[in-house]
Amino acid sequence: AQSVAQPEDQVNVAEGNPLTVKCTYSVSGNPYLFWYVQYPNRGLQFLLKYITGDNLVKGSYGFEAEFNKSQTSFHLKKPSALVSDSALYFCAVRDNAGGTSYGKLTFGQGTILTVHP
Amino acid sequence: GAGVSQSPSNKVTEKGKDVELRCDPISGHTALYWYRQSLGQGLEFLIYFQGNSAPDKSGLPSDRFSAERTGGSVSTLTIQRTQQEDSAVYLCASSYRDRVSYEQYFGPGTRLTVT
């Protein structure tokens, strides 16, 4: 079975400071990892993904994430936070091991990011 | 281009009634997914469709839930004899193919409230 953990329910950061939202995962095969953002009363928006290759992936709105296989982590980062980055962030994983879990995304519980002016 | 659309955006229903939620995926996307988002359970997978293959229904919480996809495009999620615990936001997503590398694009959701 695949699972995702986001250990922090909330992250608070001052505008202009770097931010990190943590994610760890568990899969039986190779992981395919995704980050999504959700603004109030909106659906989820895709930010970035790791499939293979370079461990540092870059995505929308200046976000990036680092895949670390030994630590089974995929933390979301941004060098300089904006107030407009305040939202709910979800990490998700898909397992390429096949079987009934092949299609679905398994999500973490979400992390509320608040960027203070 | 047009994204995933869902209707209605909000639905209030009485306990015991049936409801239908609709999803229009992005044109050309062959894979379609339903998820449920609630405070206590987070984001849960419900069901997914890929082309003409049998759907993966492994996430449906009970036999009161069913879904169909007509013509490989529009999908309807039906909840029979609704219960208060069915109250949640129901999200639909589509992707270009059912490949693990393809990201899913989500609609705005339908907020279901069962009174």
PDB file of C-alpha atoms in Angstrom:
ATOM      1  CA  ALA A   1       0.000   0.000   0.000  1.00  0.00           C
ATOM      2  CA  GLN A   2       1.114   3.523  -0.638  1.00  0.00           C
ATOM      3  CA  SER A   3       0.969   6.348   1.887  1.00  0.00           C
ATOM      4  CA  VAL A   4       1.996   9.949   2.320  1.00  0.00           C
ATOM      5  CA  ALA A   5       2.689  11.908   5.476  1.00  0.00           C
ATOM      6  CA  GLN A   6       2.791  15.657   5.876  1.00  0.00           C
ATOM      7  CA  PRO A   7       4.026  16.039   9.430  1.00  0.00           C
ATOM      8  CA  GLU A   8       3.085  19.696   9.827  1.00  0.00           C
ATOM      9  CA  ASP A   9      -0.547  20.754   9.880  1.00  0.00           C
ATOM     10  CA  GLN A  10       0.530  24.398   9.606  1.00  0.00           C
ATOM     11  CA  VAL A  11       3.589  26.303   8.483  1.00  0.00           C
ATOM     12  CA  ASN A  12       4.026  29.991   9.162  1.00  0.00           C
ATOM     13  CA  VAL A  13       6.665  32.090   7.452  1.00  0.00           C
ATOM     14  CA  ALA A  14       7.349  35.767   6.937  1.00  0.00           C
ATOM     15  CA  GLU A  15       7.140  37.222   3.459  1.00  0.00           C
ATOM     16  CA  GLY A  16      10.512  37.164   1.750  1.00  0.00           C
ATOM     17  CA  ASN A  17      11.814  34.261   3.816  1.00  0.00           C
ATOM     18  CA  PRO A  18      12.379  30.790   2.410  1.00  0.00           C
ATOM     19  CA  LEU A  19       9.664  28.230   3.000  1.00  0.00           C
ATOM     20  CA  THR A  20       9.622  24.455   3.270  1.00  0.00           C
ATOM     21  CA  VAL A  21       6.590  22.170   3.414  1.00  0.00           C
ATOM     22  CA  LYS A  22       7.545  18.633   4.334  1.00  0.00           C
ATOM     23  CA  CYS A  23       6.382  15.371   2.791  1.00  0.00           C
ATOM     24  CA  THR A  24       7.444  11.759   3.261  1.00  0.00           C
ATOM     25  CA  TYR A  25       6.077   8.764   1.411  1.00  0.00           C
ATOM     26  CA  SER A  26       5.899   5.000   1.388  1.00  0.00           C
ATOM     27  CA  VAL A  27       5.450   2.877  -1.744  1.00  0.00           C
ATOM     28  CA  SER A  28       6.274  -0.649  -2.798  1.00  0.00           C
ATOM     29  CA  GLY A  29       7.591   0.281  -6.232  1.00  0.00           C
ATOM     30  CA  ASN A  30       9.111   3.436  -7.618  1.00  0.00           C
ATOM     31  CA  PRO A  31       7.370   6.596  -6.461  1.00  0.00           C
ATOM     32  CA  TYR A  32       5.794   9.209  -8.670  1.00  0.00           C
ATOM     33  CA  LEU A  33       5.362  12.301  -6.523  1.00  0.00           C
ATOM     34  CA  PHE A  34       3.208  15.371  -6.932  1.00  0.00           C
ATOM     35  CA  TRP A  35       2.477  18.622  -5.154  1.00  0.00           C
ATOM     36  CA  TYR A  36      -0.859  20.380  -5.431  1.00  0.00           C
ATOM     37  CA  VAL A  37      -2.097  23.666  -3.982  1.00  0.00           C
ATOM     38  CA  GLN A  38      -5.654  24.511  -3.004  1.00  0.00           C
ATOM     39  CA  TYR A  39      -6.901  28.046  -2.541  1.00  0.00           C
ATOM     40  CA  PRO A  40     -10.122  28.655  -0.561  1.00  0.00           C
ATOM     41  CA  ASN A  41     -13.227  27.315  -2.283  1.00  0.00           C
ATOM     42  CA  ARG A  42     -11.197  26.163  -5.264  1.00  0.00           C
ATOM     43  CA  GLY A  43     -10.128  22.834  -6.666  1.00  0.00           C
ATOM     44  CA  LEU A  44      -6.584  21.535  -6.521  1.00  0.00           C
ATOM     45  CA  GLN A  45      -3.973  23.069  -8.805  1.00  0.00           C
ATOM     46  CA  PHE A  46      -0.969  21.073  -9.968  1.00  0.00           C
ATOM     47  CA  LEU A  47       2.384  22.581  -8.923  1.00  0.00           C
ATOM     48  CA  LEU A  48       5.068  20.073  -9.855  1.00  0.00           C
ATOM     49  CA  LYS A  49       5.970  16.405 -10.103  1.00  0.00           C
ATOM     50  CA  TYR A  50       8.888  14.030  -9.794  1.00  0.00           C
ATOM     51  CA  ILE A  51       8.942  11.093 -12.163  1.00  0.00           C
ATOM     52  CA  THR A  52      12.591  10.330 -12.756  1.00  0.00           C
ATOM     53  CA  GLY A  53      15.883  12.087 -13.360  1.00  0.00           C
ATOM     54  CA  ASP A  54      17.115  15.176 -11.538  1.00  0.00           C
ATOM     55  CA  ASN A  55      16.201  15.098  -7.857  1.00  0.00           C
ATOM     56  CA  LEU A  56      15.401  18.815  -7.855  1.00  0.00           C
ATOM     57  CA  VAL A  57      12.269  19.612  -9.815  1.00  0.00           C
ATOM     58  CA  LYS A  58      10.956  23.075 -10.566  1.00  0.00           C
ATOM     59  CA  GLY A  59       7.307  23.939 -10.899  1.00  0.00           C
ATOM     60  CA  SER A  60       4.785  26.731 -11.069  1.00  0.00           C
ATOM     61  CA  TYR A  61       4.947  30.022  -9.165  1.00  0.00           C
ATOM     62  CA  GLY A  62       8.639  29.637  -8.272  1.00  0.00           C
ATOM     63  CA  PHE A  63       8.159  26.453  -6.261  1.00  0.00           C
ATOM     64  CA  GLU A  64      10.581  23.563  -6.341  1.00  0.00           C
ATOM     65  CA  ALA A  65      10.838  20.222  -4.607  1.00  0.00           C
ATOM     66  CA  GLU A  66      13.683  17.902  -3.778  1.00  0.00           C
ATOM     67  CA  PHE A  67      13.323  14.146  -4.075  1.00  0.00           C
ATOM     68  CA  ASN A  68      15.406  12.227  -1.558  1.00  0.00           C
ATOM     69  CA  LYS A  69      15.161   8.472  -2.054  1.00  0.00           C
ATOM     70  CA  SER A  70      17.145   7.480   1.037  1.00  0.00           C
ATOM     71  CA  GLN A  71      14.931   9.602   3.273  1.00  0.00           C
ATOM     72  CA  THR A  72      11.769   8.869   1.242  1.00  0.00           C
ATOM     73  CA  SER A  73      11.011  12.561   1.222  1.00  0.00           C
ATOM     74  CA  PHE A  74       9.777  15.110  -1.286  1.00  0.00           C
ATOM     75  CA  HIS A  75       9.806  18.487   0.452  1.00  0.00           C
ATOM     76  CA  LEU A  76       8.329  21.536  -1.254  1.00  0.00           C
ATOM     77  CA  LYS A  77      10.446  24.687  -1.178  1.00  0.00           C
ATOM     78  CA  LYS A  78      10.474  28.280  -2.309  1.00  0.00           C
ATOM     79  CA  PRO A  79      13.398  30.650  -1.832  1.00  0.00           C
ATOM     80  CA  SER A  80      11.282  33.726  -1.094  1.00  0.00           C
ATOM     81  CA  ALA A  81       7.688  33.420   0.109  1.00  0.00           C
ATOM     82  CA  LEU A  82       4.861  35.707  -0.972  1.00  0.00           C
ATOM     83  CA  VAL A  83       1.673  36.503   0.945  1.00  0.00           C
ATOM     84  CA  SER A  84      -0.211  35.158  -2.073  1.00  0.00           C
ATOM     85  CA  ASP A  85       1.393  31.727  -1.481  1.00  0.00           C
ATOM     86  CA  SER A  86      -0.864  31.291   1.567  1.00  0.00           C
ATOM     87  CA  ALA A  87      -2.982  28.220   0.826  1.00  0.00           C
ATOM     88  CA  LEU A  88      -3.427  24.529   1.581  1.00  0.00           C
ATOM     89  CA  TYR A  89      -0.721  22.297   0.101  1.00  0.00           C
ATOM     90  CA  PHE A  90      -1.041  18.595  -0.627  1.00  0.00           C
ATOM     91  CA  CYS A  91       1.655  16.080  -1.387  1.00  0.00           C
ATOM     92  CA  ALA A  92       0.554  12.996  -3.333  1.00  0.00           C
ATOM     93  CA  VAL A  93       2.086   9.759  -4.559  1.00  0.00           C
ATOM     94  CA  ARG A  94       1.349   7.182  -7.193  1.00  0.00           C
ATOM     95  CA  ASP A  95       2.923   3.756  -7.147  1.00  0.00           C
ATOM     96  CA  ASN A  96       4.088   2.184 -10.396  1.00  0.00           C
ATOM     97  CA  ALA A  97       3.930  -1.321  -8.943  1.00  0.00           C
ATOM     98  CA  GLY A  98       0.594  -1.931 -10.653  1.00  0.00           C
ATOM     99  CA  GLY A  99      -2.466  -3.567  -9.238  1.00  0.00           C
ATOM    100  CA  THR A 100      -5.567  -1.811  -8.052  1.00  0.00           C
ATOM    101  CA  SER A 101      -3.651   1.209  -6.816  1.00  0.00           C
ATOM    102  CA  TYR A 102      -2.273   1.950 -10.263  1.00  0.00           C
ATOM    103  CA  GLY A 103      -4.514   4.864 -11.164  1.00  0.00           C
ATOM    104  CA  LYS A 104      -5.208   6.713  -7.988  1.00  0.00           C
ATOM    105  CA  LEU A 105      -3.322   9.407  -6.179  1.00  0.00           C
ATOM    106  CA  THR A 106      -2.809   8.966  -2.449  1.00  0.00           C
ATOM    107  CA  PHE A 107      -2.701  12.319  -0.690  1.00  0.00           C
ATOM    108  CA  GLY A 108      -1.212  13.552   2.513  1.00  0.00           C
ATOM    109  CA  GLN A 109      -3.443  15.303   5.021  1.00  0.00           C
ATOM    110  CA  GLY A 110      -2.419  18.716   3.790  1.00  0.00           C
ATOM    111  CA  THR A 111      -0.396  21.592   5.246  1.00  0.00           C
ATOM    112  CA  ILE A 112      -1.778  25.076   5.694  1.00  0.00           C
ATOM    113  CA  LEU A 113       0.847  27.597   4.670  1.00  0.00           C
ATOM    114  CA  THR A 114       0.459  31.111   6.017  1.00  0.00           C
ATOM    115  CA  VAL A 115       2.801  33.814   4.818  1.00  0.00           C
ATOM    116  CA  HIS A 116       2.772  36.931   6.998  1.00  0.00           C
ATOM    117  CA  PRO A 117       3.452  40.382   5.518  1.00  0.00           C
TER     118      PRO A 117
ATOM    119  CA  GLY B   1      -8.334  25.807 -22.841  1.00  0.00           C
ATOM    120  CA  ALA B   2     -11.319  24.730 -20.765  1.00  0.00           C
ATOM    121  CA  GLY B   3     -10.570  22.898 -17.571  1.00  0.00           C
ATOM    122  CA  VAL B   4     -12.496  20.231 -15.712  1.00  0.00           C
ATOM    123  CA  SER B   5     -15.983  21.412 -14.899  1.00  0.00           C
ATOM    124  CA  GLN B   6     -18.361  20.096 -12.254  1.00  0.00           C
ATOM    125  CA  SER B   7     -21.992  20.708 -11.510  1.00  0.00           C
ATOM    126  CA  PRO B   8     -23.671  21.696  -9.358  1.00  0.00           C
ATOM    127  CA  SER B   9     -21.152  23.719  -7.375  1.00  0.00           C
ATOM    128  CA  ASN B  10     -23.265  23.317  -4.255  1.00  0.00           C
ATOM    129  CA  LYS B  11     -25.946  20.800  -3.370  1.00  0.00           C
ATOM    130  CA  VAL B  12     -28.041  20.656  -0.231  1.00  0.00           C
ATOM    131  CA  THR B  13     -30.180  17.586   0.163  1.00  0.00           C
ATOM    132  CA  GLU B  14     -32.216  15.877   2.831  1.00  0.00           C
ATOM    133  CA  LYS B  15     -31.053  12.658   4.395  1.00  0.00           C
ATOM    134  CA  GLY B  16     -32.361   9.690   2.436  1.00  0.00           C
ATOM    135  CA  LYS B  17     -32.572  11.444  -0.921  1.00  0.00           C
ATOM    136  CA  ASP B  18     -30.521  10.483  -3.972  1.00  0.00           C
ATOM    137  CA  VAL B  19     -28.102  12.929  -5.593  1.00  0.00           C
ATOM    138  CA  GLU B  20     -26.233  13.055  -8.886  1.00  0.00           C
ATOM    139  CA  LEU B  21     -22.992  14.942  -9.371  1.00  0.00           C
ATOM    140  CA  ARG B  22     -21.647  15.639 -12.828  1.00  0.00           C
ATOM    141  CA  CYS B  23     -18.130  15.975 -14.180  1.00  0.00           C
ATOM    142  CA  ASP B  24     -16.962  17.162 -17.605  1.00  0.00           C
ATOM    143  CA  PRO B  25     -13.286  16.283 -18.086  1.00  0.00           C
ATOM    144  CA  ILE B  26     -10.793  18.157 -20.209  1.00  0.00           C
ATOM    145  CA  SER B  27     -11.328  17.350 -23.870  1.00  0.00           C
ATOM    146  CA  GLY B  28      -9.022  14.569 -25.003  1.00  0.00           C
ATOM    147  CA  HIS B  29      -8.349  13.249 -21.520  1.00  0.00           C
ATOM    148  CA  THR B  30      -9.073   9.555 -21.345  1.00  0.00           C
ATOM    149  CA  ALA B  31      -8.678   9.001 -17.606  1.00  0.00           C
ATOM    150  CA  LEU B  32     -11.207  10.358 -15.108  1.00  0.00           C
ATOM    151  CA  TYR B  33     -11.116  10.201 -11.333  1.00  0.00           C
ATOM    152  CA  TRP B  34     -13.440  10.983  -8.443  1.00  0.00           C
ATOM    153  CA  TYR B  35     -12.175  11.969  -5.007  1.00  0.00           C
ATOM    154  CA  ARG B  36     -13.886  13.106  -1.830  1.00  0.00           C
ATOM    155  CA  GLN B  37     -12.547  15.813   0.481  1.00  0.00           C
ATOM    156  CA  SER B  38     -13.831  16.029   4.025  1.00  0.00           C
ATOM    157  CA  LEU B  39     -12.506  17.471   7.258  1.00  0.00           C
ATOM    158  CA  GLY B  40     -12.100  14.190   9.034  1.00  0.00           C
ATOM    159  CA  GLN B  41     -10.825  12.062   6.161  1.00  0.00           C
ATOM    160  CA  GLY B  42      -8.792  14.416   4.014  1.00  0.00           C
ATOM    161  CA  LEU B  43      -8.709  13.574   0.301  1.00  0.00           C
ATOM    162  CA  GLU B  44      -9.954  10.079  -0.504  1.00  0.00           C
ATOM    163  CA  PHE B  45      -9.932   8.272  -3.820  1.00  0.00           C
ATOM    164  CA  LEU B  46     -13.346   6.958  -4.857  1.00  0.00           C
ATOM    165  CA  ILE B  47     -13.254   5.596  -8.401  1.00  0.00           C
ATOM    166  CA  TYR B  48     -11.464   5.977 -11.702  1.00  0.00           C
ATOM    167  CA  PHE B  49     -12.185   5.288 -15.356  1.00  0.00           C
ATOM    168  CA  GLN B  50      -9.702   4.679 -18.150  1.00  0.00           C
ATOM    169  CA  GLY B  51     -11.050   4.407 -21.669  1.00  0.00           C
ATOM    170  CA  ASN B  52     -13.213   1.335 -22.135  1.00  0.00           C
ATOM    171  CA  SER B  53     -11.627  -0.626 -19.307  1.00  0.00           C
ATOM    172  CA  ALA B  54     -13.615  -1.660 -16.261  1.00  0.00           C
ATOM    173  CA  PRO B  55     -13.485   1.121 -13.672  1.00  0.00           C
ATOM    174  CA  ASP B  56     -11.457   0.800 -10.490  1.00  0.00           C
ATOM    175  CA  LYS B  57     -14.134   1.074  -7.807  1.00  0.00           C
ATOM    176  CA  SER B  58     -11.883   0.171  -4.907  1.00  0.00           C
ATOM    177  CA  GLY B  59     -12.410   3.480  -3.115  1.00  0.00           C
ATOM    178  CA  LEU B  60     -16.199   3.595  -3.072  1.00  0.00           C
ATOM    179  CA  PRO B  61     -17.225   3.635   0.613  1.00  0.00           C
ATOM    180  CA  SER B  62     -20.478   1.721   0.255  1.00  0.00           C
ATOM    181  CA  ASP B  63     -22.865   0.260  -2.298  1.00  0.00           C
ATOM    182  CA  ARG B  64     -24.880   3.475  -2.093  1.00  0.00           C
ATOM    183  CA  PHE B  65     -22.196   5.051  -4.256  1.00  0.00           C
ATOM    184  CA  SER B  66     -21.955   4.415  -7.987  1.00  0.00           C
ATOM    185  CA  ALA B  67     -20.529   6.174 -11.003  1.00  0.00           C
ATOM    186  CA  GLU B  68     -20.724   5.896 -14.729  1.00  0.00           C
ATOM    187  CA  ARG B  69     -18.982   7.463 -17.639  1.00  0.00           C
ATOM    188  CA  THR B  70     -20.872   7.818 -20.861  1.00  0.00           C
ATOM    189  CA  GLY B  71     -19.171   7.953 -24.238  1.00  0.00           C
ATOM    190  CA  GLY B  72     -15.770   8.127 -22.648  1.00  0.00           C
ATOM    191  CA  SER B  73     -16.369  11.696 -21.564  1.00  0.00           C
ATOM    192  CA  VAL B  74     -18.915  12.990 -19.035  1.00  0.00           C
ATOM    193  CA  SER B  75     -19.168  11.170 -15.726  1.00  0.00           C
ATOM    194  CA  THR B  76     -21.925  11.073 -13.116  1.00  0.00           C
ATOM    195  CA  LEU B  77     -21.419  10.112  -9.488  1.00  0.00           C
ATOM    196  CA  THR B  78     -24.631   8.964  -7.832  1.00  0.00           C
ATOM    197  CA  ILE B  79     -25.186   8.680  -4.113  1.00  0.00           C
ATOM    198  CA  GLN B  80     -28.345   6.870  -3.093  1.00  0.00           C
ATOM    199  CA  ARG B  81     -30.118   7.309   0.236  1.00  0.00           C
ATOM    200  CA  THR B  82     -27.722  10.017   1.330  1.00  0.00           C
ATOM    201  CA  GLN B  83     -26.464  10.086   4.904  1.00  0.00           C
ATOM    202  CA  GLN B  84     -25.027  12.977   6.886  1.00  0.00           C
ATOM    203  CA  GLU B  85     -21.571  11.427   6.730  1.00  0.00           C
ATOM    204  CA  ASP B  86     -21.718  11.834   2.932  1.00  0.00           C
ATOM    205  CA  SER B  87     -21.382  15.588   3.389  1.00  0.00           C
ATOM    206  CA  ALA B  88     -18.110  16.562   1.725  1.00  0.00           C
ATOM    207  CA  VAL B  89     -16.624  18.208  -1.323  1.00  0.00           C
ATOM    208  CA  TYR B  90     -16.585  15.817  -4.276  1.00  0.00           C
ATOM    209  CA  LEU B  91     -13.727  16.477  -6.665  1.00  0.00           C
ATOM    210  CA  CYS B  92     -13.364  15.198 -10.185  1.00  0.00           C
ATOM    211  CA  ALA B  93     -10.046  15.040 -12.025  1.00  0.00           C
ATOM    212  CA  SER B  94      -8.876  13.997 -15.459  1.00  0.00           C
ATOM    213  CA  SER B  95      -5.545  13.170 -17.032  1.00  0.00           C
ATOM    214  CA  TYR B  96      -4.317  12.697 -20.571  1.00  0.00           C
ATOM    215  CA  ARG B  97      -3.693   9.019 -20.078  1.00  0.00           C
ATOM    216  CA  ASP B  98      -3.761   6.611 -17.224  1.00  0.00           C
ATOM    217  CA  ARG B  99      -0.034   6.696 -16.771  1.00  0.00           C
ATOM    218  CA  VAL B 100       1.588   7.280 -13.434  1.00  0.00           C
ATOM    219  CA  SER B 101       3.654  10.108 -14.884  1.00  0.00           C
ATOM    220  CA  TYR B 102       0.685  12.161 -16.004  1.00  0.00           C
ATOM    221  CA  GLU B 103      -0.606  14.732 -13.560  1.00  0.00           C
ATOM    222  CA  GLN B 104      -4.299  14.952 -12.830  1.00  0.00           C
ATOM    223  CA  TYR B 105      -6.218  18.171 -13.356  1.00  0.00           C
ATOM    224  CA  PHE B 106      -8.974  18.867 -10.865  1.00  0.00           C
ATOM    225  CA  GLY B 107     -12.328  20.549 -11.169  1.00  0.00           C
ATOM    226  CA  PRO B 108     -13.626  23.068  -8.617  1.00  0.00           C
ATOM    227  CA  GLY B 109     -15.664  20.434  -6.814  1.00  0.00           C
ATOM    228  CA  THR B 110     -19.249  19.978  -5.696  1.00  0.00           C
ATOM    229  CA  ARG B 111     -19.955  20.770  -2.070  1.00  0.00           C
ATOM    230  CA  LEU B 112     -22.590  18.336  -0.842  1.00  0.00           C
ATOM    231  CA  THR B 113     -24.442  19.032   2.381  1.00  0.00           C
ATOM    232  CA  VAL B 114     -26.822  16.409   3.730  1.00  0.00           C
ATOM    233  CA  THR B 115     -29.265  17.777   6.310  1.00  0.00           C
TER     234      THR B 115
END
